[in-house]
Amino acid sequence: MCLGIPGRIIEISGSVAVIDVAGARKTVSMALLDGVSMGDYVIVHAGFAIEKIDTQKAEETLRLINEVIVKR
Amino acid sequence: MKYLDEYRAREQAQGILGRIREISKRPVNIMEICGTHTHAISRYGIRQALPPNIRLISGPGCPVCVTSAGDINRIIAFSRARPDVIIATFGDMLRVPGSNSSLQEERAAGGDIRVVYSPLNALDFARTNPEKEVVIYAVGFETTAPTVAATILQAHTEAIKNLSVLSLHKLTPPAMKALLDSGGAVIDGFICPGHVTAIIGAKAYGFLADDYHAACVVAGFEPLDAIFGIYMLISQLEAGRAEIEIQYDRVVTWDGNRRAQAIIAEVYEPCDSTWRGVGMIPGSGLAIRQAYAQYDALRRFEIPAGDETEPAGCRCGEVLKGMIAPPECPLFGRACNTERPVGPCMVSSEGTCAAYYKYRSITV
Ligand code: SF4
């Protein structure tokens, strides 16, 4: 029940958004998040978007992982 | 799917594991607090892939499992006493056995118990059943608490009068402190929960590094996240450092989700809470504030505390504290399995016993 899954906002109106979660469309409350817009990736938990995914940081994490591996 | 698949690459996982083997010299105990981490670690065979000097201990991070026997017995008794009440519960709570029944059995016997994916579903029940009372059986950590709080605020805005919440929400940092204070399991570092921390912010763990010299890394839930989080912890521990680091920084920040924090603070105040196996932990629960008393099921109804007797032979309490691993329970895999679970740690999809049982033959 604690699961949070990533999805992309494909529609947003007021505090409700439609989110594409692995191809499935979910209607989700935006009541817990400020400053999100169309196309943003968010983490969805229990019908709410609980946090935005920082796409730049996401790339950096992968780069960092590869760096650590290459250092061997 | 984007932001999932790239964190599941097997080759990279092997690469980081290789690095961990190179840098890891001393014996360390690392606790993963969160049940979702326990599952990822079991599912991808990470425990077995680590060198033997790194011990991963599972902690009290499954919301279903830490709900006390008394709090399960009390909702069952309440549902029997009040057939006019709709009880809205997350699916995982349904099968958890109380002392002599479960919500699932109560439902089969005619109780109006409905599973919700989101607490907002309970709002729909309240709207469409104005003659009935709807009670949300609200378990969960800091990730779930704001979703229930937002539901209460929505009910308030819409002037919905027949919805209330039995708040059994629990807070993670006080439980980590209680575990260290109890002197039970020896813990050198924590893999901190990604989504709880997205809400509360990584700074919430500052006291663990400062006062307990415990290393903390907030990690994501995909295998590369978990393995890299362990690499970061081992790097700290080998260097004698105890710091708070964020591996999962695409989602987690130092300050957390301020809006969710404000909504939690608006609706709830900290209270003492009883954790299965651990007992009462001061300030580890969330009670509904006086200003929202009309949404507090405890104020609206008579819901007496339940009997705290644990299922016979079940050692979930010790499992939750990291004192034993599930296979050390004599019932594990024999009298207790996922088909016929004895205790909550085997019932819940995030339970430690369920994770060990389900993935018992996996290696990387
Ligand atoms: S294996 Fe079953 S009986 Fe043993 S501790 Fe786990 S849930 Fe309880």
GROMACS .gro file of C-alpha atoms and ligand atoms in nm:
model
  444
    1MET     CA    1   0.000   0.000   0.000
    2CYS     CA    2   0.300   0.229   0.035
    3LEU     CA    3   0.383   0.192  -0.330
    4GLY     CA    4   0.456   0.508  -0.524
    5ILE     CA    5   0.477   0.487  -0.901
    6PRO     CA    6   0.608   0.733  -1.161
    7GLY     CA    7   0.377   0.875  -1.424
    8ARG     CA    8   0.352   1.171  -1.663
    9ILE     CA    9   0.087   1.442  -1.646
   10ILE     CA   10  -0.112   1.443  -1.970
   11GLU     CA   11  -0.404   1.660  -1.862
   12ILE     CA   12  -0.442   1.901  -1.576
   13SER     CA   13  -0.732   2.113  -1.460
   14GLY     CA   14  -0.737   2.275  -1.120
   15SER     CA   15  -0.632   2.026  -0.857
   16VAL     CA   16  -0.704   1.717  -1.067
   17ALA     CA   17  -0.477   1.565  -1.331
   18VAL     CA   18  -0.480   1.272  -1.567
   19ILE     CA   19  -0.158   1.082  -1.543
   20ASP     CA   20  -0.012   0.826  -1.776
   21VAL     CA   21   0.123   0.547  -1.557
   22ALA     CA   22   0.289   0.285  -1.777
   23GLY     CA   23   0.026   0.336  -2.046
   24ALA     CA   24  -0.272   0.339  -1.810
   25ARG     CA   25  -0.456   0.665  -1.750
   26LYS     CA   26  -0.519   0.753  -1.389
   27THR     CA   27  -0.708   1.048  -1.248
   28VAL     CA   28  -0.505   1.184  -0.962
   29SER     CA   29  -0.539   1.465  -0.709
   30MET     CA   30  -0.279   1.741  -0.724
   31ALA     CA   31  -0.376   1.875  -0.379
   32LEU     CA   32  -0.036   1.788  -0.232
   33LEU     CA   33   0.181   1.948  -0.500
   34ASP     CA   34   0.258   2.304  -0.602
   35GLY     CA   35   0.397   2.420  -0.934
   36VAL     CA   36   0.343   2.123  -1.165
   37SER     CA   37   0.250   2.147  -1.530
   38MET     CA   38   0.167   1.935  -1.833
   39GLY     CA   39   0.435   1.685  -1.922
   40ASP     CA   40   0.589   1.676  -1.574
   41TYR     CA   41   0.669   1.340  -1.423
   42VAL     CA   42   0.535   1.277  -1.073
   43ILE     CA   43   0.520   1.000  -0.815
   44VAL     CA   44   0.166   0.879  -0.752
   45HIS     CA   45   0.060   0.728  -0.421
   46ALA     CA   46  -0.296   0.645  -0.307
   47GLY     CA   47  -0.456   0.862  -0.573
   48PHE     CA   48  -0.237   1.167  -0.510
   49ALA     CA   49   0.072   1.303  -0.680
   50ILE     CA   50   0.311   1.330  -0.386
   51GLU     CA   51   0.625   1.467  -0.551
   52LYS     CA   52   0.767   1.581  -0.882
   53ILE     CA   53   1.044   1.384  -1.052
   54ASP     CA   54   1.343   1.604  -1.130
   55THR     CA   55   1.436   1.472  -1.474
   56GLN     CA   56   1.777   1.637  -1.473
   57LYS     CA   57   1.868   1.472  -1.144
   58ALA     CA   58   1.738   1.143  -1.280
   59GLU     CA   59   1.993   1.160  -1.563
   60GLU     CA   60   2.267   1.263  -1.322
   61THR     CA   61   2.201   0.963  -1.099
   62LEU     CA   62   2.250   0.729  -1.392
   63ARG     CA   63   2.565   0.911  -1.497
   64LEU     CA   64   2.702   0.890  -1.143
   65ILE     CA   65   2.629   0.519  -1.128
   66ASN     CA   66   2.814   0.463  -1.455
   67GLU     CA   67   3.108   0.670  -1.331
   68VAL     CA   68   3.142   0.458  -1.019
   69ILE     CA   69   3.134   0.142  -1.225
   70VAL     CA   70   3.391   0.265  -1.476
   71LYS     CA   71   3.630   0.360  -1.194
   72ARG     CA   72   3.696  -0.010  -1.133
   73MET     CA   73   0.857   0.285  -1.876
   74LYS     CA   74   1.063   0.602  -1.828
   75TYR     CA   75   1.219   0.652  -1.482
   76LEU     CA   76   1.175   0.283  -1.405
   77ASP     CA   77   1.339   0.062  -1.665
   78GLU     CA   78   1.674   0.239  -1.674
   79TYR     CA   79   1.711   0.171  -1.302
   80ARG     CA   80   1.670  -0.203  -1.356
   81ALA     CA   81   1.970  -0.266  -1.580
   82ARG     CA   82   2.132  -0.592  -1.477
   83GLU     CA   83   2.477  -0.510  -1.607
   84GLN     CA   84   2.503  -0.192  -1.403
   85ALA     CA   85   2.371  -0.373  -1.098
   86GLN     CA   86   2.653  -0.625  -1.130
   87GLY     CA   87   2.900  -0.341  -1.179
   88ILE     CA   88   2.804  -0.165  -0.856
   89LEU     CA   89   2.797  -0.495  -0.667
   90GLY     CA   90   3.153  -0.548  -0.787
   91ARG     CA   91   3.253  -0.206  -0.653
   92ILE     CA   92   3.087  -0.283  -0.320
   93ARG     CA   93   3.291  -0.606  -0.295
   94GLU     CA   94   3.609  -0.407  -0.362
   95ILE     CA   95   3.556  -0.137  -0.102
   96SER     CA   96   3.382  -0.333   0.172
   97LYS     CA   97   3.621  -0.455   0.441
   98ARG     CA   98   3.452  -0.450   0.776
   99PRO     CA   99   3.138  -0.623   0.904
  100VAL     CA  100   2.838  -0.390   0.897
  101ASN     CA  101   2.468  -0.412   0.976
  102ILE     CA  102   2.240  -0.208   0.755
  103MET     CA  103   1.870  -0.179   0.818
  104GLU     CA  104   1.626  -0.110   0.539
  105ILE     CA  105   1.334   0.058   0.712
  106CYS     CA  106   1.084   0.042   0.431
  107GLY     CA  107   0.884  -0.264   0.329
  108THR     CA  108   0.911  -0.167  -0.036
  109HIS     CA  109   1.290  -0.181  -0.005
  110THR     CA  110   1.264  -0.521   0.165
  111HIS     CA  111   1.069  -0.644  -0.135
  112ALA     CA  112   1.305  -0.498  -0.393
  113ILE     CA  113   1.604  -0.644  -0.207
  114SER     CA  114   1.440  -0.987  -0.188
  115ARG     CA  115   1.301  -0.982  -0.539
  116TYR     CA  116   1.632  -0.899  -0.702
  117GLY     CA  117   1.834  -1.125  -0.473
  118ILE     CA  118   2.042  -0.833  -0.348
  119ARG     CA  119   2.089  -0.976   0.000
  120GLN     CA  120   2.256  -1.288  -0.137
  121ALA     CA  121   2.466  -1.094  -0.386
  122LEU     CA  122   2.638  -0.885  -0.120
  123PRO     CA  123   2.961  -1.001   0.045
  124PRO     CA  124   2.897  -1.191   0.370
  125ASN     CA  125   3.031  -0.911   0.589
  126ILE     CA  126   2.738  -0.687   0.487
  127ARG     CA  127   2.423  -0.785   0.668
  128LEU     CA  128   2.092  -0.637   0.558
  129ILE     CA  129   1.831  -0.631   0.832
  130SER     CA  130   1.466  -0.560   0.758
  131GLY     CA  131   1.293  -0.302   0.973
  132PRO     CA  132   0.947  -0.192   1.081
  133GLY     CA  133   0.846  -0.029   0.754
  134CYS     CA  134   0.534  -0.214   0.654
  135PRO     CA  135   0.234  -0.009   0.767
  136VAL     CA  136   0.007  -0.311   0.782
  137CYS     CA  137   0.254  -0.512   0.989
  138VAL     CA  138   0.320  -0.248   1.253
  139THR     CA  139  -0.051  -0.191   1.315
  140SER     CA  140  -0.099  -0.343   1.658
  141ALA     CA  141  -0.314  -0.650   1.720
  142GLY     CA  142  -0.527  -0.427   1.943
  143ASP     CA  143  -0.595  -0.181   1.662
  144ILE     CA  144  -0.701  -0.468   1.435
  145ASN     CA  145  -0.924  -0.624   1.698
  146ARG     CA  146  -1.084  -0.290   1.770
  147ILE     CA  147  -1.189  -0.220   1.410
  148ILE     CA  148  -1.329  -0.573   1.384
  149ALA     CA  149  -1.531  -0.525   1.703
  150PHE     CA  150  -1.648  -0.186   1.577
  151SER     CA  151  -1.759  -0.327   1.244
  152ARG     CA  152  -1.964  -0.593   1.425
  153ALA     CA  153  -2.121  -0.343   1.661
  154ARG     CA  154  -2.210  -0.096   1.387
  155PRO     CA  155  -2.343  -0.271   1.076
  156ASP     CA  156  -2.470   0.069   0.960
  157VAL     CA  157  -2.112   0.195   0.914
  158ILE     CA  158  -1.914   0.155   0.591
  159ILE     CA  159  -1.552   0.084   0.672
  160ALA     CA  160  -1.311   0.199   0.402
  161THR     CA  161  -0.976   0.022   0.417
  162PHE     CA  162  -0.667  -0.026   0.204
  163GLY     CA  163  -0.668  -0.373   0.051
  164ASP     CA  164  -0.364  -0.494   0.242
  165MET     CA  165  -0.543  -0.464   0.576
  166LEU     CA  166  -0.822  -0.696   0.471
  167ARG     CA  167  -0.653  -1.029   0.536
  168VAL     CA  168  -0.457  -0.934   0.846
  169PRO     CA  169  -0.570  -1.164   1.124
  170GLY     CA  170  -0.688  -1.020   1.453
  171SER     CA  171  -0.723  -1.247   1.754
  172ASN     CA  172  -1.024  -1.432   1.615
  173SER     CA  173  -1.120  -1.280   1.280
  174SER     CA  174  -1.008  -1.050   1.001
  175LEU     CA  175  -1.181  -0.772   0.810
  176GLN     CA  176  -1.209  -1.013   0.520
  177GLU     CA  177  -1.398  -1.265   0.734
  178GLU     CA  178  -1.616  -0.987   0.870
  179ARG     CA  179  -1.696  -0.879   0.518
  180ALA     CA  180  -1.788  -1.234   0.420
  181ALA     CA  181  -2.016  -1.242   0.726
  182GLY     CA  182  -2.198  -0.935   0.600
  183GLY     CA  183  -1.996  -0.640   0.732
  184ASP     CA  184  -1.991  -0.340   0.497
  185ILE     CA  185  -1.616  -0.326   0.448
  186ARG     CA  186  -1.492  -0.171   0.126
  187VAL     CA  187  -1.145  -0.158  -0.019
  188VAL     CA  188  -1.014   0.176  -0.136
  189TYR     CA  189  -0.715   0.251  -0.354
  190SER     CA  190  -0.725   0.613  -0.247
  191PRO     CA  191  -0.886   0.773   0.059
  192LEU     CA  192  -1.072   0.989  -0.194
  193ASN     CA  193  -1.275   0.676  -0.281
  194ALA     CA  194  -1.419   0.693   0.071
  195LEU     CA  195  -1.539   1.044  -0.008
  196ASP     CA  196  -1.738   0.895  -0.297
  197PHE     CA  197  -1.893   0.638  -0.061
  198ALA     CA  198  -1.995   0.921   0.172
  199ARG     CA  199  -2.148   1.123  -0.113
  200THR     CA  200  -2.344   0.832  -0.257
  201ASN     CA  201  -2.456   0.691   0.081
  202PRO     CA  202  -2.575   0.999   0.271
  203GLU     CA  203  -2.778   0.784   0.512
  204LYS     CA  204  -2.468   0.591   0.618
  205GLU     CA  205  -2.154   0.676   0.811
  206VAL     CA  206  -1.819   0.611   0.640
  207VAL     CA  207  -1.509   0.548   0.851
  208ILE     CA  208  -1.164   0.540   0.691
  209TYR     CA  209  -0.943   0.285   0.867
  210ALA     CA  210  -0.633   0.495   0.818
  211VAL     CA  211  -0.304   0.313   0.854
  212GLY     CA  212   0.015   0.424   0.685
  213PHE     CA  213   0.324   0.638   0.726
  214GLU     CA  214   0.407   0.992   0.624
  215THR     CA  215   0.332   0.914   0.259
  216THR     CA  216  -0.027   0.815   0.331
  217ALA     CA  217  -0.104   1.059   0.613
  218PRO     CA  218  -0.122   1.369   0.387
  219THR     CA  219  -0.352   1.189   0.140
  220VAL     CA  220  -0.596   1.120   0.423
  221ALA     CA  221  -0.553   1.473   0.559
  222ALA     CA  222  -0.627   1.617   0.213
  223THR     CA  223  -0.938   1.398   0.202
  224ILE     CA  224  -1.054   1.543   0.536
  225LEU     CA  225  -0.995   1.895   0.404
  226GLN     CA  226  -1.193   1.811   0.091
  227ALA     CA  227  -1.480   1.674   0.303
  228HIS     CA  228  -1.467   1.998   0.502
  229THR     CA  229  -1.485   2.211   0.186
  230GLU     CA  230  -1.779   2.011   0.053
  231ALA     CA  231  -1.947   2.005   0.397
  232ILE     CA  232  -1.965   1.627   0.388
  233LYS     CA  233  -2.085   1.524   0.733
  234ASN     CA  234  -2.088   1.144   0.724
  235LEU     CA  235  -1.715   1.080   0.684
  236SER     CA  236  -1.463   1.026   0.960
  237VAL     CA  237  -1.117   0.878   1.003
  238LEU     CA  238  -0.972   0.633   1.253
  239SER     CA  239  -0.620   0.770   1.239
  240LEU     CA  240  -0.357   0.507   1.310
  241HIS     CA  241  -0.091   0.686   1.108
  242LYS     CA  242   0.264   0.635   1.220
  243LEU     CA  243   0.582   0.839   1.191
  244THR     CA  244   0.911   0.689   1.081
  245PRO     CA  245   1.188   0.888   1.258
  246PRO     CA  246   1.055   0.826   1.613
  247ALA     CA  247   1.047   0.451   1.538
  248MET     CA  248   1.408   0.456   1.416
  249LYS     CA  249   1.505   0.635   1.736
  250ALA     CA  250   1.313   0.383   1.947
  251LEU     CA  251   1.488   0.093   1.771
  252LEU     CA  252   1.832   0.239   1.844
  253ASP     CA  253   1.736   0.327   2.203
  254SER     CA  254   1.607  -0.025   2.268
  255GLY     CA  255   1.959  -0.158   2.216
  256GLY     CA  256   1.817  -0.459   2.029
  257ALA     CA  257   1.951  -0.501   1.678
  258VAL     CA  258   2.291  -0.338   1.621
  259ILE     CA  259   2.254  -0.097   1.329
  260ASP     CA  260   2.546   0.087   1.164
  261GLY     CA  261   2.345   0.248   0.889
  262PHE     CA  262   1.997   0.292   0.748
  263ILE     CA  263   1.857   0.271   0.399
  264CYS     CA  264   1.592   0.538   0.450
  265PRO     CA  265   1.256   0.515   0.275
  266GLY     CA  266   1.231   0.708  -0.052
  267HIS     CA  267   0.870   0.816  -0.055
  268VAL     CA  268   0.831   0.884   0.316
  269THR     CA  269   1.134   1.110   0.283
  270ALA     CA  270   0.991   1.280  -0.027
  271ILE     CA  271   0.731   1.412   0.216
  272ILE     CA  272   0.930   1.478   0.535
  273GLY     CA  273   1.265   1.571   0.379
  274ALA     CA  274   1.603   1.409   0.443
  275LYS     CA  275   1.682   1.658   0.718
  276ALA     CA  276   1.441   1.463   0.940
  277TYR     CA  277   1.718   1.204   0.990
  278GLY     CA  278   1.979   1.454   1.107
  279PHE     CA  279   1.960   1.331   1.467
  280LEU     CA  280   2.052   0.977   1.358
  281ALA     CA  281   2.388   1.091   1.227
  282ASP     CA  282   2.449   1.351   1.499
  283ASP     CA  283   2.332   1.166   1.810
  284TYR     CA  284   2.372   0.800   1.710
  285HIS     CA  285   2.651   0.814   1.455
  286ALA     CA  286   2.433   0.612   1.215
  287ALA     CA  287   2.496   0.651   0.841
  288CYS     CA  288   2.180   0.724   0.642
  289VAL     CA  289   2.114   0.707   0.268
  290VAL     CA  290   1.771   0.782   0.128
  291ALA     CA  291   1.734   0.541  -0.162
  292GLY     CA  292   1.487   0.479  -0.443
  293PHE     CA  293   1.309   0.148  -0.495
  294GLU     CA  294   1.446   0.015  -0.822
  295PRO     CA  295   1.730  -0.235  -0.799
  296LEU     CA  296   1.999   0.009  -0.915
  297ASP     CA  297   1.876   0.264  -0.662
  298ALA     CA  298   1.887   0.016  -0.377
  299ILE     CA  299   2.226  -0.124  -0.473
  300PHE     CA  300   2.376   0.218  -0.528
  301GLY     CA  301   2.229   0.331  -0.196
  302ILE     CA  302   2.409   0.040  -0.030
  303TYR     CA  303   2.730   0.139  -0.212
  304MET     CA  304   2.695   0.492  -0.072
  305LEU     CA  305   2.638   0.354   0.279
  306ILE     CA  306   2.939   0.125   0.259
  307SER     CA  307   3.153   0.417   0.135
  308GLN     CA  308   3.045   0.615   0.442
  309LEU     CA  309   3.096   0.332   0.686
  310GLU     CA  310   3.438   0.233   0.548
  311ALA     CA  311   3.549   0.596   0.586
  312GLY     CA  312   3.407   0.616   0.938
  313ARG     CA  313   3.154   0.876   0.829
  314ALA     CA  314   2.795   0.905   0.950
  315GLU     CA  315   2.606   1.144   0.726
  316ILE     CA  316   2.268   1.188   0.565
  317GLU     CA  317   2.292   1.138   0.189
  318ILE     CA  318   2.024   1.124  -0.077
  319GLN     CA  319   2.063   0.866  -0.352
  320TYR     CA  320   1.704   0.919  -0.472
  321ASP     CA  321   1.749   1.289  -0.540
  322ARG     CA  322   1.528   1.283  -0.849
  323VAL     CA  323   1.238   1.274  -0.600
  324VAL     CA  324   1.374   1.348  -0.252
  325THR     CA  325   1.499   1.684  -0.127
  326TRP     CA  326   1.650   1.798   0.199
  327ASP     CA  327   1.334   1.990   0.299
  328GLY     CA  328   1.069   1.756   0.159
  329ASN     CA  329   0.724   1.843   0.031
  330ARG     CA  330   0.636   2.158   0.226
  331ARG     CA  331   0.279   2.163   0.106
  332ALA     CA  332   0.215   1.807   0.224
  333GLN     CA  333   0.386   1.890   0.554
  334ALA     CA  334   0.158   2.191   0.601
  335ILE     CA  335  -0.151   1.980   0.531
  336ILE     CA  336  -0.036   1.718   0.783
  337ALA     CA  337   0.025   1.989   1.043
  338GLU     CA  338  -0.310   2.150   0.973
  339VAL     CA  339  -0.510   1.832   1.033
  340TYR     CA  340  -0.307   1.626   1.279
  341GLU     CA  341  -0.099   1.661   1.590
  342PRO     CA  342   0.162   1.409   1.711
  343CYS     CA  343   0.045   1.151   1.962
  344ASP     CA  344   0.181   0.834   2.121
  345SER     CA  345   0.122   0.522   1.915
  346THR     CA  346   0.149   0.148   1.971
  347TRP     CA  347   0.358  -0.044   1.718
  348ARG     CA  348   0.329  -0.418   1.690
  349GLY     CA  349   0.627  -0.583   1.849
  350VAL     CA  350   0.780  -0.256   1.959
  351GLY     CA  351   0.508  -0.126   2.189
  352MET     CA  352   0.422   0.236   2.259
  353ILE     CA  353   0.655   0.488   2.097
  354PRO     CA  354   0.613   0.845   2.222
  355GLY     CA  355   0.517   1.097   1.957
  356SER     CA  356   0.512   0.837   1.679
  357GLY     CA  357   0.147   0.869   1.580
  358LEU     CA  358  -0.082   1.133   1.434
  359ALA     CA  359  -0.412   1.224   1.600
  360ILE     CA  360  -0.673   1.450   1.445
  361ARG     CA  361  -0.673   1.804   1.585
  362GLN     CA  362  -0.964   1.949   1.778
  363ALA     CA  363  -1.042   2.182   1.487
  364TYR     CA  364  -1.131   1.875   1.277
  365ALA     CA  365  -1.294   1.679   1.562
  366GLN     CA  366  -1.602   1.607   1.351
  367TYR     CA  367  -1.383   1.395   1.121
  368ASP     CA  368  -1.228   1.201   1.406
  369ALA     CA  369  -1.389   0.858   1.434
  370LEU     CA  370  -1.251   0.823   1.787
  371ARG     CA  371  -1.444   1.130   1.898
  372ARG     CA  372  -1.757   1.045   1.700
  373PHE     CA  373  -1.797   0.684   1.797
  374GLU     CA  374  -1.729   0.453   2.085
  375ILE     CA  375  -1.431   0.249   1.956
  376PRO     CA  376  -1.274   0.085   2.261
  377ALA     CA  377  -0.912  -0.031   2.248
  378GLY     CA  378  -0.876  -0.395   2.144
  379ASP     CA  379  -0.698  -0.690   2.298
  380GLU     CA  380  -0.325  -0.695   2.215
  381THR     CA  381  -0.281  -1.076   2.211
  382GLU     CA  382  -0.051  -1.178   1.922
  383PRO     CA  383  -0.124  -1.481   1.699
  384ALA     CA  384   0.010  -1.793   1.874
  385GLY     CA  385   0.369  -1.873   1.783
  386CYS     CA  386   0.411  -1.572   1.554
  387ARG     CA  387   0.735  -1.381   1.598
  388CYS     CA  388   0.648  -1.075   1.387
  389GLY     CA  389   0.742  -0.852   1.678
  390GLU     CA  390   1.103  -0.969   1.664
  391VAL     CA  391   1.103  -0.961   1.283
  392LEU     CA  392   0.984  -0.600   1.285
  393LYS     CA  393   1.259  -0.496   1.524
  394GLY     CA  394   1.523  -0.669   1.312
  395MET     CA  395   1.600  -0.912   1.595
  396ILE     CA  396   1.541  -1.221   1.382
  397ALA     CA  397   1.512  -1.290   1.009
  398PRO     CA  398   1.189  -1.462   0.903
  399PRO     CA  399   1.344  -1.808   0.849
  400GLU     CA  400   1.432  -1.808   1.219
  401CYS     CA  401   1.061  -1.823   1.301
  402PRO     CA  402   0.970  -2.193   1.346
  403LEU     CA  403   0.641  -2.138   1.162
  404PHE     CA  404   0.804  -1.978   0.853
  405GLY     CA  405   0.720  -2.171   0.537
  406ARG     CA  406   0.555  -2.446   0.739
  407ALA     CA  407   0.246  -2.346   0.933
  408CYS     CA  408   0.285  -1.993   0.798
  409ASN     CA  409   0.305  -1.914   0.426
  410THR     CA  410   0.152  -1.663   0.188
  411GLU     CA  411  -0.144  -1.895   0.121
  412ARG     CA  412  -0.219  -1.940   0.489
  413PRO     CA  413  -0.050  -1.657   0.676
  414VAL     CA  414  -0.033  -1.664   1.055
  415GLY     CA  415   0.096  -1.313   1.118
  416PRO     CA  416   0.075  -0.976   0.944
  417CYS     CA  417   0.435  -0.990   0.818
  418MET     CA  418   0.331  -1.281   0.595
  419VAL     CA  419  -0.003  -1.129   0.494
  420SER     CA  420   0.099  -0.792   0.370
  421SER     CA  421   0.250  -0.751   0.025
  422GLU     CA  422   0.516  -0.538   0.193
  423GLY     CA  423   0.568  -0.769   0.488
  424THR     CA  424   0.917  -0.899   0.559
  425CYS     CA  425   0.810  -1.263   0.596
  426ALA     CA  426   0.614  -1.244   0.268
  427ALA     CA  427   0.920  -1.101   0.090
  428TYR     CA  428   1.148  -1.375   0.221
  429TYR     CA  429   0.895  -1.645   0.141
  430LYS     CA  430   0.797  -1.527  -0.204
  431TYR     CA  431   1.153  -1.485  -0.327
  432ARG     CA  432   1.318  -1.759  -0.122
  433SER     CA  433   1.494  -1.919  -0.417
  434ILE     CA  434   1.613  -1.607  -0.599
  435THR     CA  435   1.976  -1.528  -0.667
  436VAL     CA  436   2.115  -1.248  -0.883
  437SF4     S1  437   0.678  -1.650   0.951
  437SF4    FE1  438   0.459  -1.615   0.996
  437SF4     S2  439   0.437  -1.672   1.211
  437SF4    FE2  440   0.656  -1.641   1.174
  437SF4     S3  441   0.694  -1.426   1.224
  437SF4    FE3  442   0.649  -1.434   1.006
  437SF4     S4  443   0.429  -1.393   0.993
  437SF4    FE4  444   0.472  -1.449   1.207
   0.00000   0.00000   0.00000
